[in-house]
PDB file of C-alpha atoms in Angstrom:
ATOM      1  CA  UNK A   1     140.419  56.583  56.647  1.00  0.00           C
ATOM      2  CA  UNK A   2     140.490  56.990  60.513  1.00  0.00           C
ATOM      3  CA  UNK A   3     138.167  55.564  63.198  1.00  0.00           C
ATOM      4  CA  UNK A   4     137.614  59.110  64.944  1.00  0.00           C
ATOM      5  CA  UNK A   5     135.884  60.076  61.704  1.00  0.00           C
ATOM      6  CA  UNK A   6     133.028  57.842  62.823  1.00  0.00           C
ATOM      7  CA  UNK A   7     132.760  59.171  66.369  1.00  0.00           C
ATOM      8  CA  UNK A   8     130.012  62.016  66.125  1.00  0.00           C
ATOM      9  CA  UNK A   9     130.008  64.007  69.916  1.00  0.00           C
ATOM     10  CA  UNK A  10     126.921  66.567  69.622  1.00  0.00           C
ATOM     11  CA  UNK A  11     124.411  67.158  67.777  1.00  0.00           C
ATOM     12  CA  UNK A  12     124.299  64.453  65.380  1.00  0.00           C
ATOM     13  CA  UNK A  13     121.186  62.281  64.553  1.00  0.00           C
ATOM     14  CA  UNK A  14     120.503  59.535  62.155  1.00  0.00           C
ATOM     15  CA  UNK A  15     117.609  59.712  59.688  1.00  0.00           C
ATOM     16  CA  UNK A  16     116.791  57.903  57.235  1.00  0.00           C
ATOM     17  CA  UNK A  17     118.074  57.836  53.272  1.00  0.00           C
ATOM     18  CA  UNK A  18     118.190  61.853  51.662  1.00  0.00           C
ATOM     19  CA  UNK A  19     116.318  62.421  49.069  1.00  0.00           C
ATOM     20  CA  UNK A  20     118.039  64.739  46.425  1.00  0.00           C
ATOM     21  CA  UNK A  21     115.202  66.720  46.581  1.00  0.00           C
ATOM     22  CA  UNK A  22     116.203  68.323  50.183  1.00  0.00           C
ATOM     23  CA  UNK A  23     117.261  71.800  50.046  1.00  0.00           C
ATOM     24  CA  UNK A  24     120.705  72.207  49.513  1.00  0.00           C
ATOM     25  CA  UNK A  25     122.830  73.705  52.490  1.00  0.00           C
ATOM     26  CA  UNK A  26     125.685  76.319  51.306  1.00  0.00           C
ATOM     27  CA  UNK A  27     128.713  75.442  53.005  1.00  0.00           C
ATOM     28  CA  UNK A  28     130.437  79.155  52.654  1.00  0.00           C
ATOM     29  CA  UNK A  29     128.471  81.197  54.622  1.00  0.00           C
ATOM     30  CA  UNK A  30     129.108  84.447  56.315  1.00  0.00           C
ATOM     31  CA  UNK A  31     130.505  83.737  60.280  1.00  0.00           C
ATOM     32  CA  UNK A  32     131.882  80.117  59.284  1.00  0.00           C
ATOM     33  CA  UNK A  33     134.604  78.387  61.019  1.00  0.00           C
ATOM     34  CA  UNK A  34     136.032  74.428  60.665  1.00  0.00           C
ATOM     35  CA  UNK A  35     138.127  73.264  63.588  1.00  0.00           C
ATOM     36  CA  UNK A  36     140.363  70.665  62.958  1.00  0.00           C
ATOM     37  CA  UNK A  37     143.069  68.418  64.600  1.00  0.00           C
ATOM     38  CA  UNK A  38     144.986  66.036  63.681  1.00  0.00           C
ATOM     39  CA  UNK A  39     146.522  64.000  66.415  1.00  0.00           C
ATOM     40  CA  UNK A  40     149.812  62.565  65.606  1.00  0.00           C
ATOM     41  CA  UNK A  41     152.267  62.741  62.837  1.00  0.00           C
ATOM     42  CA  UNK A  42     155.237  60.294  61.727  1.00  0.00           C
ATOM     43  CA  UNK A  43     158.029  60.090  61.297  1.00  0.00           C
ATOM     44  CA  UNK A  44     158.405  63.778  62.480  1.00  0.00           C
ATOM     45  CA  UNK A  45     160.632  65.846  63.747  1.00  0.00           C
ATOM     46  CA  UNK A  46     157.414  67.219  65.859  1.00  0.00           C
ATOM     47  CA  UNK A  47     157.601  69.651  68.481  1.00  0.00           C
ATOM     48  CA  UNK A  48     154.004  68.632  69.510  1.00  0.00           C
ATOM     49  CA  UNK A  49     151.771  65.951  69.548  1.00  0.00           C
ATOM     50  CA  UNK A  50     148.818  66.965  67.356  1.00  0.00           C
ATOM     51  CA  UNK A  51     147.442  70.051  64.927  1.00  0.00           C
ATOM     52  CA  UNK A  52     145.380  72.233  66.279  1.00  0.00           C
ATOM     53  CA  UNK A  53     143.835  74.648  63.620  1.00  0.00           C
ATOM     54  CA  UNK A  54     140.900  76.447  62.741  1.00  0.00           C
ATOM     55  CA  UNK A  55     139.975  77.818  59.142  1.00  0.00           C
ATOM     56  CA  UNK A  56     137.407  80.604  58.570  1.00  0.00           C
ATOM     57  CA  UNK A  57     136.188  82.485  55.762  1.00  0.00           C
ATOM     58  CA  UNK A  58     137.933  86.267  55.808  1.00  0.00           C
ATOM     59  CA  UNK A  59     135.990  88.591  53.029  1.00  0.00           C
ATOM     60  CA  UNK A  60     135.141  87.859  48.863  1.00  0.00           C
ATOM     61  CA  UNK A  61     137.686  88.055  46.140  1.00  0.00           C
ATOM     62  CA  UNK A  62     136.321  88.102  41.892  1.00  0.00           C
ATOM     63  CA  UNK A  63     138.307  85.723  40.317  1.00  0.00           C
ATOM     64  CA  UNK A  64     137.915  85.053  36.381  1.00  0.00           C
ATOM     65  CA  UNK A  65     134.291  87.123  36.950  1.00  0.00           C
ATOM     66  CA  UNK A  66     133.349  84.516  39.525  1.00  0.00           C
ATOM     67  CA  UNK A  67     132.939  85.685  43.700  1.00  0.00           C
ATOM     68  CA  UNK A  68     134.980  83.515  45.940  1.00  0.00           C
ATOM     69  CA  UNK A  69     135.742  83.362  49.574  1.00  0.00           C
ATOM     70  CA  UNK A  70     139.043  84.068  51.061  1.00  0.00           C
ATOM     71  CA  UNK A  71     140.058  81.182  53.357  1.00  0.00           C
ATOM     72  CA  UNK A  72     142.559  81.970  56.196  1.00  0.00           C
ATOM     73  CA  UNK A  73     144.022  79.681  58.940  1.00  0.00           C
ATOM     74  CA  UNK A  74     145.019  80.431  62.576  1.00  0.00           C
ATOM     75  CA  UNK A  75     146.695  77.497  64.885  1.00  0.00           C
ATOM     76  CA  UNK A  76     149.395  75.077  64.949  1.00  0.00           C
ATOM     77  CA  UNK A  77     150.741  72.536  63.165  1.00  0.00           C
ATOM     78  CA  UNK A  78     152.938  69.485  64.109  1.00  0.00           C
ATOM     79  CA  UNK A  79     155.676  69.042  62.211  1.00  0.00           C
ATOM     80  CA  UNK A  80     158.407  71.499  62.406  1.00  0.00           C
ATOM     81  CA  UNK A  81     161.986  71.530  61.237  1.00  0.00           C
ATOM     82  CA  UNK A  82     163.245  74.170  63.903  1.00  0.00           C
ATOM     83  CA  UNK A  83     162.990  73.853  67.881  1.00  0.00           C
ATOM     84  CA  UNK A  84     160.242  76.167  67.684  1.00  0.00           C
ATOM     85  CA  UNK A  85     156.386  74.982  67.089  1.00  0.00           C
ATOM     86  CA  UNK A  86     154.649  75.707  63.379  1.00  0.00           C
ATOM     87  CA  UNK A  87     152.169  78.932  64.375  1.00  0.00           C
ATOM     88  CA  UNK A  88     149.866  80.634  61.811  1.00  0.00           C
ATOM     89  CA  UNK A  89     148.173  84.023  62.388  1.00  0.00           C
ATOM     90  CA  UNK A  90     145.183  84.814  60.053  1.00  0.00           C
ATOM     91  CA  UNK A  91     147.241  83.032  57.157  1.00  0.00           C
ATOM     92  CA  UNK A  92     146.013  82.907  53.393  1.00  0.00           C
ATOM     93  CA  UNK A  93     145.385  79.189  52.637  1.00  0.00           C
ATOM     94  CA  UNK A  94     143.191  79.934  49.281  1.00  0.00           C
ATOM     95  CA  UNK A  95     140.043  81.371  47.185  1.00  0.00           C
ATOM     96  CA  UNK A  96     136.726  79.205  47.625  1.00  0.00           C
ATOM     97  CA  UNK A  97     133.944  79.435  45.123  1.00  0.00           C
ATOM     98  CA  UNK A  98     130.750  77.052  45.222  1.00  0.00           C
ATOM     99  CA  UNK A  99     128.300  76.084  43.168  1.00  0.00           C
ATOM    100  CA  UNK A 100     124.429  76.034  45.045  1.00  0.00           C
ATOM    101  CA  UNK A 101     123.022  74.467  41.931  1.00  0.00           C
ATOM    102  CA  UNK A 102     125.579  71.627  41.312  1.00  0.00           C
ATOM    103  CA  UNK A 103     125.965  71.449  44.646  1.00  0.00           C
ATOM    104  CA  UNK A 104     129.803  71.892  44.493  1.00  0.00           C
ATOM    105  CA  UNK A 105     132.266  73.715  46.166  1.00  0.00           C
ATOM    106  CA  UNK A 106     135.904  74.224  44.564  1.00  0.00           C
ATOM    107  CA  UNK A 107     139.498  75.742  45.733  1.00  0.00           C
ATOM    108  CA  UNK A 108     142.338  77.790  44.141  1.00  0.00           C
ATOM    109  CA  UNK A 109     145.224  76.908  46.645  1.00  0.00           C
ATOM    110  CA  UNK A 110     147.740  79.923  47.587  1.00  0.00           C
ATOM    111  CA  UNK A 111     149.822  80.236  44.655  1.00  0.00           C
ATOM    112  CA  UNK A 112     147.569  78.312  42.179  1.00  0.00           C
ATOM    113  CA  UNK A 113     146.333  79.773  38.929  1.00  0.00           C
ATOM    114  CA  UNK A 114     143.535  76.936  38.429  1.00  0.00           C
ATOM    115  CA  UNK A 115     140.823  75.883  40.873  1.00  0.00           C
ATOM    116  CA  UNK A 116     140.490  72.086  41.963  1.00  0.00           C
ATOM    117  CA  UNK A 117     137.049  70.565  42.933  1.00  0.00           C
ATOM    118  CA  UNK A 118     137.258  70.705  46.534  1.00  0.00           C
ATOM    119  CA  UNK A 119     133.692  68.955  48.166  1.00  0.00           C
ATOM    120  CA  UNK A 120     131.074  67.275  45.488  1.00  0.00           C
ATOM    121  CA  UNK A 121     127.587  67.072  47.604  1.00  0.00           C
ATOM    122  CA  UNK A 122     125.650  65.813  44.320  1.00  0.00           C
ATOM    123  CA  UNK A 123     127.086  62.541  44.231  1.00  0.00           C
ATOM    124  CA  UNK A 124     124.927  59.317  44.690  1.00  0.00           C
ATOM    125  CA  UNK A 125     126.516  55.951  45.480  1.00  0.00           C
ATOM    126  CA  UNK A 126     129.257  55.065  43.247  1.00  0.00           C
ATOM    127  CA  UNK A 127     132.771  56.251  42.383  1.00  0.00           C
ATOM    128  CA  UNK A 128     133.623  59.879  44.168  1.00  0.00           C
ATOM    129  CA  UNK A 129     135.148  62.668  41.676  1.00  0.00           C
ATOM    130  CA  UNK A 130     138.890  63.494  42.452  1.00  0.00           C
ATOM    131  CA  UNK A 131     139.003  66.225  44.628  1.00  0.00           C
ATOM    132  CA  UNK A 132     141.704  68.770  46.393  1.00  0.00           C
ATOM    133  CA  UNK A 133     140.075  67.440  49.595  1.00  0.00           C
ATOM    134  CA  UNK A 134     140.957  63.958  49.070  1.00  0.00           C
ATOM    135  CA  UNK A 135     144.069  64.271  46.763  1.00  0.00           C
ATOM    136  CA  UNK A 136     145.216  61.137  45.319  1.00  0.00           C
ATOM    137  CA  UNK A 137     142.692  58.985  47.168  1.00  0.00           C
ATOM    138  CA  UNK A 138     140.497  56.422  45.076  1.00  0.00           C
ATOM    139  CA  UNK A 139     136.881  57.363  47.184  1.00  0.00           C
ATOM    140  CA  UNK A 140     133.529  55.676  46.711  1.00  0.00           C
ATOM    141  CA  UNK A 141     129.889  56.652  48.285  1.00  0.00           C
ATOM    142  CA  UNK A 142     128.740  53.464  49.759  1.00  0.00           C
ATOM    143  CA  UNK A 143     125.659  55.283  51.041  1.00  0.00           C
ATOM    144  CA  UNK A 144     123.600  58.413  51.259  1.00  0.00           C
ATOM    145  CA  UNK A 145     121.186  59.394  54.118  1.00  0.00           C
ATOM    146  CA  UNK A 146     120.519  62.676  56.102  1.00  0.00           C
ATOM    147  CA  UNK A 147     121.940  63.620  59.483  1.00  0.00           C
ATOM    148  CA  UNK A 148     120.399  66.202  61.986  1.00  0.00           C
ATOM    149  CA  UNK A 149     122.307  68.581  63.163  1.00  0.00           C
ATOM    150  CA  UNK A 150     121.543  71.851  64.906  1.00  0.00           C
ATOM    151  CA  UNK A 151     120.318  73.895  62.027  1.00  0.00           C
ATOM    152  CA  UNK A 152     118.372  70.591  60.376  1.00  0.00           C
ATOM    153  CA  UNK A 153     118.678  67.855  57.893  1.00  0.00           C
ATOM    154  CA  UNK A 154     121.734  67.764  56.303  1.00  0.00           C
ATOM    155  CA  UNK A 155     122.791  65.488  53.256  1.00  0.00           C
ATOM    156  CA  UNK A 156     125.572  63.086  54.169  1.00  0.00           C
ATOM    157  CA  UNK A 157     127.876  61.193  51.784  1.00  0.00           C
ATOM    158  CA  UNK A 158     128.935  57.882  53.723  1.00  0.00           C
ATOM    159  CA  UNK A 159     132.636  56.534  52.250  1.00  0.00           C
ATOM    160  CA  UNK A 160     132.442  53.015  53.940  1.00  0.00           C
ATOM    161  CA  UNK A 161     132.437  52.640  57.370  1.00  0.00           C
ATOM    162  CA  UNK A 162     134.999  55.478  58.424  1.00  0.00           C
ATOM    163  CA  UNK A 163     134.949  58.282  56.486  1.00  0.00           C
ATOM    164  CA  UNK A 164     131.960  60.789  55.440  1.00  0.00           C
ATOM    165  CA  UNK A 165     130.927  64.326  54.338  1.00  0.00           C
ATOM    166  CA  UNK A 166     128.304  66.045  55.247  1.00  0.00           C
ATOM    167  CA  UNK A 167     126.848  68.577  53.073  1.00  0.00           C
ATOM    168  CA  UNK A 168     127.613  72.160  54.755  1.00  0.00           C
ATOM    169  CA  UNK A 169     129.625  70.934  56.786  1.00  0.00           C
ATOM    170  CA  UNK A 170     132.533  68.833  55.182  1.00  0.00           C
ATOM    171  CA  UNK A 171     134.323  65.734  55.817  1.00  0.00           C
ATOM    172  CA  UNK A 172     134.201  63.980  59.302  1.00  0.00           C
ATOM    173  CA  UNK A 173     138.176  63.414  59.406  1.00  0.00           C
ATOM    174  CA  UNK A 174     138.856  67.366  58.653  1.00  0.00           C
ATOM    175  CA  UNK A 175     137.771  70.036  56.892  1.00  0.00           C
ATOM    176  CA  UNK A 176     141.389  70.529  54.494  1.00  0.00           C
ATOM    177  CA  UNK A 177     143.179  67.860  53.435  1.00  0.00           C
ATOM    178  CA  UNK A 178     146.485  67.603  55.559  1.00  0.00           C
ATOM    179  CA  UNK A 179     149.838  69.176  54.589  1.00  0.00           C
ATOM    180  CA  UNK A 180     152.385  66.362  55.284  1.00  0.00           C
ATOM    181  CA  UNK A 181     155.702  68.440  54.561  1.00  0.00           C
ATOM    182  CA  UNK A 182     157.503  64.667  54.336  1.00  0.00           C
ATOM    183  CA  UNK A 183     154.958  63.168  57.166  1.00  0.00           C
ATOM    184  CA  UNK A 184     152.081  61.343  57.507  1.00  0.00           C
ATOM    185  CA  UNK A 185     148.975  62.386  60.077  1.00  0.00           C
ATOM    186  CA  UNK A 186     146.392  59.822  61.019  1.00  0.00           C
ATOM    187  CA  UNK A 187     143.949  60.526  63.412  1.00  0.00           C
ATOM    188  CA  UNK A 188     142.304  63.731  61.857  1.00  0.00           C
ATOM    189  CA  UNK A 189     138.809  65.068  63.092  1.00  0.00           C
ATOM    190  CA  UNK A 190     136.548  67.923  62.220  1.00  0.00           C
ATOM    191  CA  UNK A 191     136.472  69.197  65.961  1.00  0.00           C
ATOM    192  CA  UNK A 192     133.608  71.654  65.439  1.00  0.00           C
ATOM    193  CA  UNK A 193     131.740  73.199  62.561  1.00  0.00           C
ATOM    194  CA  UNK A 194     130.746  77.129  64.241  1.00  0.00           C
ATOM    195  CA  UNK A 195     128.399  79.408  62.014  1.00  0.00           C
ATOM    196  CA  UNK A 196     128.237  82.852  63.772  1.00  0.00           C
ATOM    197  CA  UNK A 197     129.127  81.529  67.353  1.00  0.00           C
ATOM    198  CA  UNK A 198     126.420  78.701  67.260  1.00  0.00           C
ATOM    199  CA  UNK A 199     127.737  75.050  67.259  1.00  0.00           C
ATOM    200  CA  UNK A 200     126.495  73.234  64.375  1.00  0.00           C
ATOM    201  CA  UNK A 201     128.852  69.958  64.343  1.00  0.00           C
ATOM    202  CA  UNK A 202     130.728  68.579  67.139  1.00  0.00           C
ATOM    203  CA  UNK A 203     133.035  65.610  67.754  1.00  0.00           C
ATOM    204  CA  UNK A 204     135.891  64.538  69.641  1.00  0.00           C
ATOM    205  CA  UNK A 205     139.207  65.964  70.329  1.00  0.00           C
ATOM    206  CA  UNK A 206     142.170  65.264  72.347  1.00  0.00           C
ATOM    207  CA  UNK A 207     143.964  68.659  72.746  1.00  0.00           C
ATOM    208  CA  UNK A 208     142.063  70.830  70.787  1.00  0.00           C
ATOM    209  CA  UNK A 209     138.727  71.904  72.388  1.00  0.00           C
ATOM    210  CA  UNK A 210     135.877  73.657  70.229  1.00  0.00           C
ATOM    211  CA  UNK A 211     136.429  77.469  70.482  1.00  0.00           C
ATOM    212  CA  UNK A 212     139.910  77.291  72.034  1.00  0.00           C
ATOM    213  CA  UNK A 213     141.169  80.855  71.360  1.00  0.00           C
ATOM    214  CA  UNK A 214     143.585  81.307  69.035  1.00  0.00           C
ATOM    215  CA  UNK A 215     145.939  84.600  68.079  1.00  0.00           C
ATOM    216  CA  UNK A 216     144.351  86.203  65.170  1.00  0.00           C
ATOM    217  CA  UNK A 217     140.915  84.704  66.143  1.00  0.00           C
ATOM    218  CA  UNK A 218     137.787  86.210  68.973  1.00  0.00           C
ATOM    219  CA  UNK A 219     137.127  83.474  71.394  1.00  0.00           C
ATOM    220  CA  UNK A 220     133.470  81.812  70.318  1.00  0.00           C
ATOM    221  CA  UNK A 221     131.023  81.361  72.771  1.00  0.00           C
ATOM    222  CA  UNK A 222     129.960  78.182  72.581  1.00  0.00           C
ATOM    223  CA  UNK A 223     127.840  76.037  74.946  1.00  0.00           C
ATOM    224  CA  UNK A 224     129.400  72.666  75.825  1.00  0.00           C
ATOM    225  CA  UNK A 225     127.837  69.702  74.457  1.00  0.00           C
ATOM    226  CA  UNK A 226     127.271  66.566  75.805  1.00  0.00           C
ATOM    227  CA  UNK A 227     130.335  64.327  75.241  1.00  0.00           C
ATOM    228  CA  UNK A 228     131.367  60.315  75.947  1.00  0.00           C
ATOM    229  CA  UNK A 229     134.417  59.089  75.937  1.00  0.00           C
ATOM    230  CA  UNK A 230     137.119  56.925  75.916  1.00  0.00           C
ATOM    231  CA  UNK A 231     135.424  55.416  72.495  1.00  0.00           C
ATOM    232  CA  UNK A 232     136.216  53.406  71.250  1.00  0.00           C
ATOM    233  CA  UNK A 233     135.870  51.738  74.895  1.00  0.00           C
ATOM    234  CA  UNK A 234     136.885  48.115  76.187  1.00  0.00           C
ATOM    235  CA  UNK A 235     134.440  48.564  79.198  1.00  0.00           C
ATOM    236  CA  UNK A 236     133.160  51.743  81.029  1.00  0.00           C
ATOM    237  CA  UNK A 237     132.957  55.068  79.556  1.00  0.00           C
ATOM    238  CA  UNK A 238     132.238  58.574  81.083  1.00  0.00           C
ATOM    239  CA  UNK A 239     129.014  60.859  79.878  1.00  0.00           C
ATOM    240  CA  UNK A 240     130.024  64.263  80.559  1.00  0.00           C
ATOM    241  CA  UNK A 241     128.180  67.761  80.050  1.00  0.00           C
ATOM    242  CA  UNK A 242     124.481  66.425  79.827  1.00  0.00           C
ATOM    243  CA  UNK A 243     121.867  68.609  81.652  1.00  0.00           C
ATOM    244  CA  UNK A 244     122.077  67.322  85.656  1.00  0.00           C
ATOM    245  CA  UNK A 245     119.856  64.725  85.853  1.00  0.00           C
ATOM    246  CA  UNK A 246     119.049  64.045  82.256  1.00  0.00           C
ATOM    247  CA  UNK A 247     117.690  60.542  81.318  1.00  0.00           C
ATOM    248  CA  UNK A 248     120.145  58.596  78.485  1.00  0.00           C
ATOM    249  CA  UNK A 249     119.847  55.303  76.966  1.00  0.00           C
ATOM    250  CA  UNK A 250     122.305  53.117  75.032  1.00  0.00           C
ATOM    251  CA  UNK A 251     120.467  51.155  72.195  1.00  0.00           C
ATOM    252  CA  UNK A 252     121.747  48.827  69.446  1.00  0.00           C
ATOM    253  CA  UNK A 253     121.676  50.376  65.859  1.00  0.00           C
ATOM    254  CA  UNK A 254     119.077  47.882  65.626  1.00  0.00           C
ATOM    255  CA  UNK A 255     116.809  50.472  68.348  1.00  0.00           C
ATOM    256  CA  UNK A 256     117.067  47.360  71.245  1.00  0.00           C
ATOM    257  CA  UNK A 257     117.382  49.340  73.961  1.00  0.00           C
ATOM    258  CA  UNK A 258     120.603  48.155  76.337  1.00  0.00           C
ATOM    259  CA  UNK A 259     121.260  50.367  78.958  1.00  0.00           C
ATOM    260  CA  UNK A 260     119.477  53.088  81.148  1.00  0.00           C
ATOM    261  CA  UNK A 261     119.253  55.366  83.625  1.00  0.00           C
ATOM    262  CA  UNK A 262     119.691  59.139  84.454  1.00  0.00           C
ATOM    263  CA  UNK A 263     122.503  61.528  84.682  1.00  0.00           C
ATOM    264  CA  UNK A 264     123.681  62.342  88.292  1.00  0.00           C
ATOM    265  CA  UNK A 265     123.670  66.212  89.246  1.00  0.00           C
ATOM    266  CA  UNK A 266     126.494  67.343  87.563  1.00  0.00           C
ATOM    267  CA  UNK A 267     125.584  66.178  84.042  1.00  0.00           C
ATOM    268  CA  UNK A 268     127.758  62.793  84.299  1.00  0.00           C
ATOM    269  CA  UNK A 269     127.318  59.153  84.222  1.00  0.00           C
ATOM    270  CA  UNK A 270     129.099  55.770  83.990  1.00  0.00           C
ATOM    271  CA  UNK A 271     128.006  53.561  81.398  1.00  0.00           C
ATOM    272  CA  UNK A 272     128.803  49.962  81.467  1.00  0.00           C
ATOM    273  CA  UNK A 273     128.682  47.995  78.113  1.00  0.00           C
ATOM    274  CA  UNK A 274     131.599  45.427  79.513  1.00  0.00           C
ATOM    275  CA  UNK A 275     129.442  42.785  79.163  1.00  0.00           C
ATOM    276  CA  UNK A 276     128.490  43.746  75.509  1.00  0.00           C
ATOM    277  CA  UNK A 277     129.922  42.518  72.492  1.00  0.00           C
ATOM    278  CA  UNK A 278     132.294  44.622  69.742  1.00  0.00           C
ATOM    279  CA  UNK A 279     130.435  47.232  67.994  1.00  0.00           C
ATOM    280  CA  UNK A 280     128.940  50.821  67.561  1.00  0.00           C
ATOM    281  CA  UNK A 281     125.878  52.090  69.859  1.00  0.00           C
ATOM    282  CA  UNK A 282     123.861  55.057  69.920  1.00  0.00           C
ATOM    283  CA  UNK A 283     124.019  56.953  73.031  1.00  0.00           C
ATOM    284  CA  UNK A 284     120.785  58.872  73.444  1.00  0.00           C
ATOM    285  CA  UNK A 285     120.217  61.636  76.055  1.00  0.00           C
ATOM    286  CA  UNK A 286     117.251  63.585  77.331  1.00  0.00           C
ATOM    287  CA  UNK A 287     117.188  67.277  78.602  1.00  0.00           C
ATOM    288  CA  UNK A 288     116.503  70.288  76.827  1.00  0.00           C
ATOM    289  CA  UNK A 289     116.708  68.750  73.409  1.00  0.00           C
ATOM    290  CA  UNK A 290     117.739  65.363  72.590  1.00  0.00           C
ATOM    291  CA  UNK A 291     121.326  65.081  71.639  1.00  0.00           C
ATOM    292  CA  UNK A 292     122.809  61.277  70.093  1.00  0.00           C
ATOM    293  CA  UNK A 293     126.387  60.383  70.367  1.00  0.00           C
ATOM    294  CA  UNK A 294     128.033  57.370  69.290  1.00  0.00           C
ATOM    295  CA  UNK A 295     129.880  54.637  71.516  1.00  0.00           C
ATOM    296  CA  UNK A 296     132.070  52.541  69.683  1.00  0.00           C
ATOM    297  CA  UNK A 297     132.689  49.101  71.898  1.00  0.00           C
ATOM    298  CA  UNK A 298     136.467  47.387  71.031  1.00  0.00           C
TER     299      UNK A 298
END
């Protein structure tokens, strides 16, 4: 599991628990794109710091008498045995075929003959299924509860503190499970979630903006969204990209509110929470539409 999993920068808003009765959101859709990054890698040899990928749905396939999607990948990747960096250009990474009424999604891998269960929305809390996504990890839904994000309510499937998926979407710490070629990443993050040009998740990244173009793949044109950071924090932390002079507030998860005040004209503000004790806040801001972020306090 990995902290940045937990650290939600856009358009992400707590509601309360789902109910199983919500309308189930397909996750392959025409125009989707997953953005993820992965931040370090050991023991190596790497000739860069961090992944930097995206994955997006190229065209159907009829497998077996079943419609999948073809899944390519454009990007880098961090490990390398050569001095030259790991590059992909529209590459084949597998066949994805999902299930709207068992609310399922499942993978063939390049090269497989079978298909693995790759995301299981239906799940309550309770032992998660083995899936590609999470090979060889021993998962359990702790909770269950709907997140807003900009298309709407979306079903979210909480693995203890760090780790989630969220129905449509994916999982928080990156969209395919990592290929470790001999190493082991930590710090994954599903940078962005991009339906037809239009933003639907955003978090954090370090070197791997939302959108950043890469060969094979258009440029997306995507607004920025309001973003905080460092967080976790010891102290002070930096709102950047709100609407110039936008109210905020900082507010226990508890709703006591903390901190105030408005955004200075070019969208950014200084938050203190030096004087507050270890733990995660909700960072709301005011403008066009209200956007929560999270602030995670060391």
């Amino acid at each position: 599991m990995n902290i940045l999993g937990t650290i939600i920068i856009g358009h992400l808003l707590l509601a309360g628990h789902a109910l199983h009765a919500q309308a189930y959101i397909p996750m392959l859709t025409d125009g989707a794109t997953w953005q993820d990054e992965n931040r370090m890698a050991s023991p190596g040899p790497n000739i860069s710091s961090e992944e930097c990928v995206r994955y997006y749905l190229d065209g159907d396939s009829v497998v077996d008498g079943l419609d999948h999607a073809i899944l390519r990948m454009t990007g880098r990747r961090s490990y390398s045995w050569t001095s030259d960096p790991v590059v992909y250009d529209g590459a084949f990474i597998a066949l994805l075929r999902e299930d709207t009424v068992e609310r399922r999604v499942y993978i063939r891998p390049d090269g497989w003959q079978t298909e693995l269960l790759f995301y299981d929305f239906s799940v309550g809390p309770g032992p998660y299924p083995p899936t590609y996504r999470f090979y060889g990890q021993e998962m359990e839904v702790t909770s269950v509860d709907t997140v807003w994000l900009t298309d709407g309510p979306h079903h979210r499937s909480n693995f203890g503190e760090y780790e989630a998926i969220i129905e449509g979407v994916g999982a928080m710490s990156g969209f395919m499970r990592t290929i470790l070629s001999g190493e082991v990443h930590y710090f994954g993050n599903l940078v962005c979630h991009v339906v037809d040009g239009v933003e639907i998740y955003g978090s954090i990244h370090f070197n791997c903006p939302c959108g950043i173009q890469f060969v094979g793949i258009r440029p997306m044109s995507v607004l920025p969204s309001p973003r905080v950071g460092p967080s976790p924090t010891d102290g002070y932390c930096w709102l950047r990209n709100a609407p110039p002079g936008a109210p905020y507030r900082v507010s226990h998860t508890d709703g006591r509110v903390l901190v105030s005040g408005s955004c200075a004209g070019d969208g950014t503000a200084l938050i203190d929470l030096g004087d507050r004790p270890p733990g995660t806040y909700i960072l709301e801001v005011m403008g066009d539409a209200r956007r929560v972020l999270w602030i995670v306090r060391q």
